[in-house]
């Protein structure tokens, strides 16, 4: 039989068969997955084969199907091992509000870069459009133009007024979705509007993190009534940190990547090199200065600020 891991407590895994039945599974012995030194061999989102245990109502996971992607969290300082938060994510929704709270471009860009590195398509949801003023409307339209041109789908929504909720649901159907964004942007409200019976834990547990408690993060997946799953990642507002090689970073800015072959040097960092197609495009106004600034900041590698940003 096979199914999808929807919850894990460390030693037991809840696996949902496609007929909707949930099996309590454990793993026997050790799974070694090449290339990853992780503290958890099986993660939420994994598609697994399992066998029922004779004369018991429990089952044993026998195989893990190859992951198409996964998001990780580095253990803070003890070891270099990573914790796989969730795998096989089809789509990420980044909630952005212009004010109350403000979402700055640096945060959006870091999220998008990480999502690119993880191969997770991202849709930007501008929430709270019911509260826009002339000034914040302007800012929203500017951001929509910047991100829309790069190729990111942008949707105006209001979680409280029910604006464009159907568009979001259409994108979620049959897929594994992840919702992210600063605290207060409306994640819980939106998810509640989409699926009223779900009660996500995002907020409460992230507050525990603020108090410095050593909580282990276990994600959970909730089946959706209209098909698909939503991933709840308590205590995490964004993705884990990805360690970039400096010369890889530009690959995760799609509009830079598209120009890379036109730079004089194949390993161009788009900083001080002559005949750089990215800097030329920046000068012509075809690359947004905020995107280029985000790139420079990430290149400098001071990620401490970002760490606080996403872990709260
Ligand atoms: P979370 O921290 O991202 O889960 O944010 P919440 O869902 O808790 O929302 C934070 C606040 O924003 C709550 O007071 C919500 O009622 C409010 N809120 C969420 N979505 C909207 C919206 O579309 N319009 C307005 N006006 N308020 C919203
Ligand atoms: Zn260049």
CSV table of C-alpha atoms and ligand atoms in Angstrom, one decimal:
chain,number,residue,atom,x,y,z
A,1,UNK,CA,0.0,0.0,0.0
A,2,UNK,CA,1.1,3.6,-0.3
A,3,UNK,CA,0.1,6.9,1.1
A,4,UNK,CA,1.3,10.3,2.2
A,5,UNK,CA,2.7,11.2,5.6
A,6,UNK,CA,0.5,13.9,7.1
A,7,UNK,CA,1.9,14.0,10.6
A,8,UNK,CA,4.9,12.9,12.5
A,9,UNK,CA,5.7,12.9,16.2
A,10,UNK,CA,9.2,11.6,15.9
A,11,UNK,CA,8.7,7.9,16.2
A,12,UNK,CA,5.1,7.5,14.8
A,13,UNK,CA,3.9,8.7,11.4
A,14,UNK,CA,0.3,9.2,10.3
A,15,UNK,CA,0.0,8.0,6.8
A,16,UNK,CA,-3.1,8.8,4.7
A,17,UNK,CA,-4.0,6.2,2.1
A,18,UNK,CA,-5.7,7.6,-1.0
A,19,UNK,CA,-9.1,6.2,0.2
A,20,UNK,CA,-8.8,8.6,3.2
A,21,UNK,CA,-7.9,6.0,5.8
A,22,UNK,CA,-5.2,7.0,8.2
A,23,UNK,CA,-2.7,4.5,9.3
A,24,UNK,CA,-0.3,4.7,12.3
A,25,UNK,CA,3.0,3.8,11.0
A,26,UNK,CA,6.5,3.4,12.3
A,27,UNK,CA,9.8,2.7,10.6
A,28,UNK,CA,11.9,-0.3,11.2
A,29,UNK,CA,15.6,0.1,11.5
A,30,UNK,CA,17.2,3.0,9.8
A,31,UNK,CA,16.5,4.7,6.5
A,32,UNK,CA,19.5,6.3,4.9
A,33,UNK,CA,18.7,8.8,2.3
A,34,UNK,CA,21.7,9.7,0.2
A,35,UNK,CA,22.9,13.3,0.4
A,36,UNK,CA,20.9,14.4,3.4
A,37,UNK,CA,22.1,14.4,7.0
A,38,UNK,CA,18.8,14.9,8.6
A,39,UNK,CA,17.5,14.3,12.1
A,40,UNK,CA,14.3,12.8,10.7
A,41,UNK,CA,14.3,10.1,8.1
A,42,UNK,CA,10.7,10.5,7.1
A,43,UNK,CA,9.0,13.9,6.8
A,44,UNK,CA,5.5,15.2,6.4
A,45,UNK,CA,4.6,15.2,2.7
A,46,UNK,CA,6.6,12.0,1.9
A,47,UNK,CA,4.9,9.5,-0.2
A,48,UNK,CA,5.7,6.1,1.3
A,49,UNK,CA,5.0,2.4,0.9
A,50,UNK,CA,3.8,0.6,4.0
A,51,UNK,CA,2.7,-2.8,5.2
A,52,UNK,CA,0.2,-3.7,7.9
A,53,UNK,CA,1.7,-5.5,10.9
A,54,UNK,CA,0.2,-8.9,11.4
A,55,UNK,CA,-2.5,-9.0,14.1
A,56,UNK,CA,-2.1,-5.3,14.8
A,57,UNK,CA,-3.8,-2.1,13.5
A,58,UNK,CA,-0.4,-0.5,13.0
A,59,UNK,CA,1.8,-0.5,9.9
A,60,UNK,CA,5.5,-0.3,9.0
A,61,UNK,CA,6.9,2.1,6.4
A,62,UNK,CA,9.0,0.1,4.0
A,63,UNK,CA,10.0,2.7,1.4
A,64,UNK,CA,10.1,6.4,0.7
A,65,UNK,CA,9.4,7.6,-2.8
A,66,UNK,CA,11.9,10.1,-4.2
A,67,UNK,CA,11.1,13.6,-3.0
A,68,UNK,CA,10.6,16.3,-5.6
A,69,UNK,CA,11.6,18.9,-3.1
A,70,UNK,CA,11.8,19.5,0.6
A,71,UNK,CA,12.3,22.4,3.0
A,72,UNK,CA,14.6,22.2,5.9
A,73,UNK,CA,15.4,23.8,9.2
A,74,UNK,CA,19.0,23.8,10.5
A,75,UNK,CA,19.3,22.7,14.0
A,76,UNK,CA,20.4,25.8,15.9
A,77,UNK,CA,23.9,25.1,17.0
A,78,UNK,CA,24.3,21.5,18.3
A,79,UNK,CA,25.1,19.7,15.1
A,80,UNK,CA,25.2,20.5,11.4
A,81,UNK,CA,22.3,18.2,10.9
A,82,UNK,CA,19.1,19.5,9.3
A,83,UNK,CA,15.5,18.8,10.1
A,84,UNK,CA,13.3,18.2,7.1
A,85,UNK,CA,10.2,20.2,7.8
A,86,UNK,CA,8.1,19.0,4.8
A,87,UNK,CA,8.5,17.6,1.4
A,88,UNK,CA,6.8,17.5,-2.0
A,89,UNK,CA,5.4,21.0,-1.8
A,90,UNK,CA,3.5,22.0,-5.0
A,91,UNK,CA,2.9,25.6,-4.4
A,92,UNK,CA,3.8,28.3,-1.9
A,93,UNK,CA,1.6,31.4,-1.3
A,94,UNK,CA,3.4,34.4,0.1
A,95,UNK,CA,1.0,36.8,1.8
A,96,UNK,CA,2.0,40.4,1.5
A,97,UNK,CA,0.4,43.4,3.1
A,98,UNK,CA,1.6,47.0,2.3
A,99,UNK,CA,1.0,48.2,5.8
A,100,UNK,CA,-0.3,46.8,9.0
A,101,UNK,CA,2.1,45.0,9.0
A,102,UNK,CA,4.4,46.3,6.2
A,103,UNK,CA,6.1,43.7,4.1
A,104,UNK,CA,9.4,45.0,2.7
A,105,UNK,CA,10.9,44.0,-0.6
A,106,UNK,CA,13.9,42.5,1.1
A,107,UNK,CA,11.7,39.9,2.8
A,108,UNK,CA,9.7,39.1,-0.4
A,109,UNK,CA,12.9,38.7,-2.4
A,110,UNK,CA,14.6,36.4,0.2
A,111,UNK,CA,11.4,34.3,0.3
A,112,UNK,CA,11.3,34.1,-3.5
A,113,UNK,CA,15.0,33.2,-3.8
A,114,UNK,CA,14.6,30.4,-1.3
A,115,UNK,CA,11.6,29.1,-3.0
A,116,UNK,CA,13.4,29.2,-6.4
A,117,UNK,CA,16.3,27.2,-4.8
A,118,UNK,CA,13.8,24.7,-3.5
A,119,UNK,CA,12.0,24.5,-6.8
A,120,UNK,CA,8.7,25.6,-5.3
A,121,UNK,CA,6.5,27.8,-7.5
A,122,UNK,CA,5.3,30.9,-5.6
A,123,UNK,CA,2.2,33.0,-5.9
A,124,UNK,CA,2.1,36.4,-4.2
A,125,UNK,CA,-1.2,37.2,-2.5
A,126,UNK,CA,-1.7,40.9,-1.7
A,127,UNK,CA,-4.0,40.6,1.3
A,128,UNK,CA,-6.2,43.2,3.0
A,129,UNK,CA,-7.0,45.0,-0.3
A,130,UNK,CA,-10.2,46.2,1.3
A,131,UNK,CA,-8.1,48.6,3.4
A,132,UNK,CA,-6.0,50.2,0.7
A,133,UNK,CA,-5.6,53.9,0.6
A,134,UNK,CA,-4.5,56.0,-2.4
A,135,UNK,CA,-0.9,55.7,-1.2
A,136,UNK,CA,-0.9,52.0,-0.4
A,137,UNK,CA,-2.7,51.2,-3.6
A,138,UNK,CA,0.1,52.9,-5.5
A,139,UNK,CA,2.7,50.8,-3.6
A,140,UNK,CA,0.8,47.6,-4.2
A,141,UNK,CA,0.5,48.3,-7.9
A,142,UNK,CA,4.2,49.0,-8.1
A,143,UNK,CA,5.0,45.7,-6.5
A,144,UNK,CA,2.5,43.9,-8.7
A,145,UNK,CA,4.2,45.4,-11.7
A,146,UNK,CA,7.7,44.4,-10.5
A,147,UNK,CA,6.9,40.8,-9.5
A,148,UNK,CA,4.4,40.3,-12.3
A,149,UNK,CA,7.0,41.2,-15.0
A,150,UNK,CA,9.4,38.7,-13.5
A,151,UNK,CA,6.8,36.1,-13.9
A,152,UNK,CA,5.3,35.7,-10.4
A,153,UNK,CA,1.5,35.4,-10.4
A,154,UNK,CA,0.1,38.1,-8.1
A,155,UNK,CA,-3.5,38.1,-6.8
A,156,UNK,CA,-5.3,40.7,-4.8
A,157,UNK,CA,-7.3,39.2,-2.0
A,158,UNK,CA,-9.2,40.0,1.1
A,159,UNK,CA,-9.5,37.2,3.6
A,160,UNK,CA,-12.2,39.1,5.6
A,161,UNK,CA,-14.2,40.3,2.6
A,162,UNK,CA,-13.8,37.1,0.6
A,163,UNK,CA,-12.3,38.8,-2.4
A,164,UNK,CA,-10.7,36.4,-5.0
A,165,UNK,CA,-10.8,33.4,-2.6
A,166,UNK,CA,-12.0,31.2,-5.5
A,167,UNK,CA,-8.9,32.1,-7.5
A,168,UNK,CA,-6.7,30.9,-4.6
A,169,UNK,CA,-8.8,27.7,-4.1
A,170,UNK,CA,-8.5,26.9,-7.8
A,171,UNK,CA,-4.7,27.1,-7.6
A,172,UNK,CA,-4.8,24.9,-4.5
A,173,UNK,CA,-7.0,22.1,-5.9
A,174,UNK,CA,-5.3,18.7,-5.8
A,175,UNK,CA,-2.0,20.2,-4.6
A,176,UNK,CA,0.1,20.5,-1.5
A,177,UNK,CA,0.1,24.2,-0.5
A,178,UNK,CA,2.2,26.2,1.9
A,179,UNK,CA,1.2,29.6,3.2
A,180,UNK,CA,3.8,32.1,4.4
A,181,UNK,CA,4.2,35.7,5.3
A,182,UNK,CA,4.9,38.0,8.3
A,183,UNK,CA,2.8,37.5,11.4
A,184,UNK,CA,-0.4,39.6,11.2
A,185,UNK,CA,-0.7,39.5,7.4
A,186,UNK,CA,-3.8,37.3,7.6
A,187,UNK,CA,-2.6,33.7,7.1
A,188,UNK,CA,-4.9,32.2,9.7
A,189,UNK,CA,-7.8,34.3,8.5
A,190,UNK,CA,-7.3,33.4,4.9
A,191,UNK,CA,-6.9,29.7,5.6
A,192,UNK,CA,-10.1,29.9,7.7
A,193,UNK,CA,-12.0,31.5,4.8
A,194,UNK,CA,-10.7,28.9,2.4
A,195,UNK,CA,-11.5,26.0,4.7
A,196,UNK,CA,-13.5,27.0,7.7
A,197,UNK,CA,-13.1,23.8,9.8
A,198,UNK,CA,-9.3,24.0,9.9
A,199,UNK,CA,-7.7,25.4,12.9
A,200,UNK,CA,-4.0,26.0,12.1
A,201,UNK,CA,-1.5,26.4,14.9
A,202,UNK,CA,0.9,28.7,13.3
A,203,UNK,CA,0.4,31.6,15.6
A,204,UNK,CA,0.4,30.1,19.1
A,205,UNK,CA,3.5,28.0,18.6
A,206,UNK,CA,5.6,30.8,17.1
A,207,UNK,CA,5.0,32.7,20.3
A,208,UNK,CA,6.6,29.9,22.3
A,209,UNK,CA,9.6,30.3,20.0
A,210,UNK,CA,9.9,33.9,21.0
A,211,UNK,CA,10.2,33.0,24.6
A,212,UNK,CA,13.2,30.9,23.6
A,213,UNK,CA,11.8,27.5,24.4
A,214,UNK,CA,13.4,24.6,22.7
A,215,UNK,CA,10.5,23.2,20.8
A,216,UNK,CA,10.9,20.8,18.0
A,217,UNK,CA,9.1,21.8,14.8
A,218,UNK,CA,6.7,19.2,13.4
A,219,UNK,CA,4.8,20.2,10.5
A,220,UNK,CA,1.4,18.8,9.8
A,221,UNK,CA,-0.7,18.4,6.6
A,222,UNK,CA,-4.4,18.9,6.5
A,223,UNK,CA,-6.5,17.4,3.7
A,224,UNK,CA,-8.7,19.9,2.0
A,225,UNK,CA,-12.4,19.3,1.4
A,226,UNK,CA,-12.0,20.3,-2.3
A,227,UNK,CA,-8.9,18.1,-2.9
A,228,UNK,CA,-5.3,18.7,-1.9
A,229,UNK,CA,-3.5,19.5,1.3
A,230,UNK,CA,-2.3,22.5,3.3
A,231,UNK,CA,0.9,22.3,5.2
A,232,UNK,CA,0.9,23.8,8.7
A,233,UNK,CA,4.4,24.7,9.9
A,234,UNK,CA,4.1,25.8,13.5
A,235,UNK,CA,6.7,28.4,14.5
A,236,UNK,CA,8.0,29.0,11.0
A,237,UNK,CA,7.0,32.0,9.0
A,238,UNK,CA,9.3,31.4,6.1
A,239,UNK,CA,11.6,28.7,4.8
A,240,UNK,CA,14.8,27.5,6.4
A,241,UNK,CA,18.0,29.1,5.3
A,242,UNK,CA,19.6,27.8,2.2
A,243,UNK,CA,23.4,28.1,2.0
A,244,UNK,CA,24.2,29.6,-1.4
A,245,UNK,CA,27.4,29.7,-3.3
A,246,UNK,CA,27.9,33.3,-4.2
A,247,UNK,CA,27.9,32.5,-7.9
A,248,UNK,CA,24.7,30.6,-7.7
A,249,UNK,CA,22.6,33.3,-6.1
A,250,UNK,CA,21.9,35.1,-9.4
A,251,UNK,CA,20.3,31.9,-10.7
A,252,UNK,CA,17.5,32.3,-8.2
A,253,UNK,CA,16.6,35.8,-9.5
A,254,UNK,CA,14.8,34.7,-12.7
A,255,UNK,CA,15.2,38.1,-14.4
A,256,UNK,CA,19.0,38.0,-13.7
A,257,UNK,CA,19.2,34.4,-14.8
A,258,UNK,CA,17.6,35.2,-18.1
A,259,UNK,CA,20.4,37.7,-18.9
A,260,UNK,CA,23.3,35.7,-17.5
A,261,UNK,CA,24.5,34.3,-20.9
A,262,UNK,CA,24.8,37.9,-22.2
A,263,UNK,CA,27.3,38.9,-19.4
A,264,UNK,CA,30.9,38.9,-20.7
A,265,UNK,CA,32.1,36.6,-18.0
A,266,UNK,CA,30.3,33.3,-17.5
A,267,UNK,CA,30.8,33.4,-13.8
A,268,UNK,CA,29.8,37.1,-13.6
A,269,UNK,CA,28.5,38.1,-10.1
A,270,UNK,CA,26.9,41.2,-11.6
A,271,UNK,CA,28.7,43.5,-9.2
A,272,UNK,CA,32.0,45.0,-10.6
A,273,UNK,CA,32.5,43.1,-13.8
A,274,UNK,CA,32.6,45.0,-17.1
A,275,UNK,CA,30.0,44.3,-19.8
A,276,UNK,CA,27.5,42.9,-17.3
A,277,UNK,CA,24.0,42.4,-18.9
A,278,UNK,CA,22.3,42.6,-15.5
A,279,UNK,CA,23.8,45.9,-14.6
A,280,UNK,CA,23.1,47.3,-18.1
A,281,UNK,CA,19.4,46.2,-17.6
A,282,UNK,CA,19.4,47.9,-14.2
A,283,UNK,CA,20.7,51.1,-15.8
A,284,UNK,CA,18.0,50.9,-18.5
A,285,UNK,CA,15.4,50.5,-15.7
A,286,UNK,CA,14.5,47.0,-16.8
A,287,UNK,CA,15.5,45.5,-13.5
A,288,UNK,CA,14.0,46.9,-10.4
A,289,UNK,CA,16.5,48.6,-8.1
A,290,UNK,CA,14.9,47.0,-5.1
A,291,UNK,CA,15.6,43.6,-6.6
A,292,UNK,CA,19.2,44.4,-7.3
A,293,UNK,CA,19.6,45.8,-3.7
A,294,UNK,CA,18.2,42.6,-2.3
A,295,UNK,CA,20.6,40.6,-4.4
A,296,UNK,CA,23.6,42.7,-3.1
A,297,UNK,CA,22.5,42.2,0.5
A,298,UNK,CA,22.1,38.5,0.1
A,299,UNK,CA,25.4,38.3,-1.7
A,300,UNK,CA,27.1,40.0,1.3
A,301,UNK,CA,25.6,37.2,3.3
A,302,UNK,CA,24.5,38.9,6.5
A,303,UNK,CA,21.6,36.6,7.1
A,304,UNK,CA,21.3,37.1,10.8
A,305,UNK,CA,18.6,39.7,10.3
A,306,UNK,CA,16.7,37.3,8.1
A,307,UNK,CA,17.0,34.5,10.5
A,308,UNK,CA,15.1,36.5,13.1
A,309,UNK,CA,12.6,37.5,10.5
A,310,UNK,CA,11.5,34.0,9.6
A,311,UNK,CA,11.9,32.4,13.0
A,312,UNK,CA,10.2,35.2,14.9
B,1,LIG,P1,-1.5,35.7,10.7
B,1,LIG,O1,-0.7,36.1,11.9
B,1,LIG,O2,-0.8,35.9,9.4
B,1,LIG,O3,-2.2,34.4,10.9
B,1,LIG,O4,-2.7,36.9,10.7
B,1,LIG,P2,-4.2,36.8,11.2
B,1,LIG,O5,-5.0,35.9,10.3
B,1,LIG,O6,-4.2,36.5,12.6
B,1,LIG,O7,-4.7,38.2,10.9
B,1,LIG,C1,-4.2,39.4,11.6
B,1,LIG,C2,-5.3,40.5,11.6
B,1,LIG,O8,-5.5,40.9,10.3
B,1,LIG,C3,-6.6,40.0,12.2
B,1,LIG,O9,-7.1,41.0,13.0
B,1,LIG,C4,-7.5,39.8,11.0
B,1,LIG,O10,-8.8,40.0,11.2
B,1,LIG,C5,-6.9,40.9,10.1
B,1,LIG,N1,-7.1,40.6,8.6
B,1,LIG,C6,-6.8,39.4,8.0
B,1,LIG,N2,-7.1,39.5,6.7
B,1,LIG,C7,-7.7,40.7,6.5
B,1,LIG,C8,-8.3,41.3,5.3
B,1,LIG,O11,-8.3,40.8,4.2
B,1,LIG,N3,-8.8,42.6,5.5
B,1,LIG,C9,-8.7,43.2,6.7
B,1,LIG,N4,-9.3,44.4,6.8
B,1,LIG,N5,-8.2,42.6,7.8
B,1,LIG,C10,-7.7,41.4,7.7
B,2,LIG,ZN1,26.6,40.1,-15.0
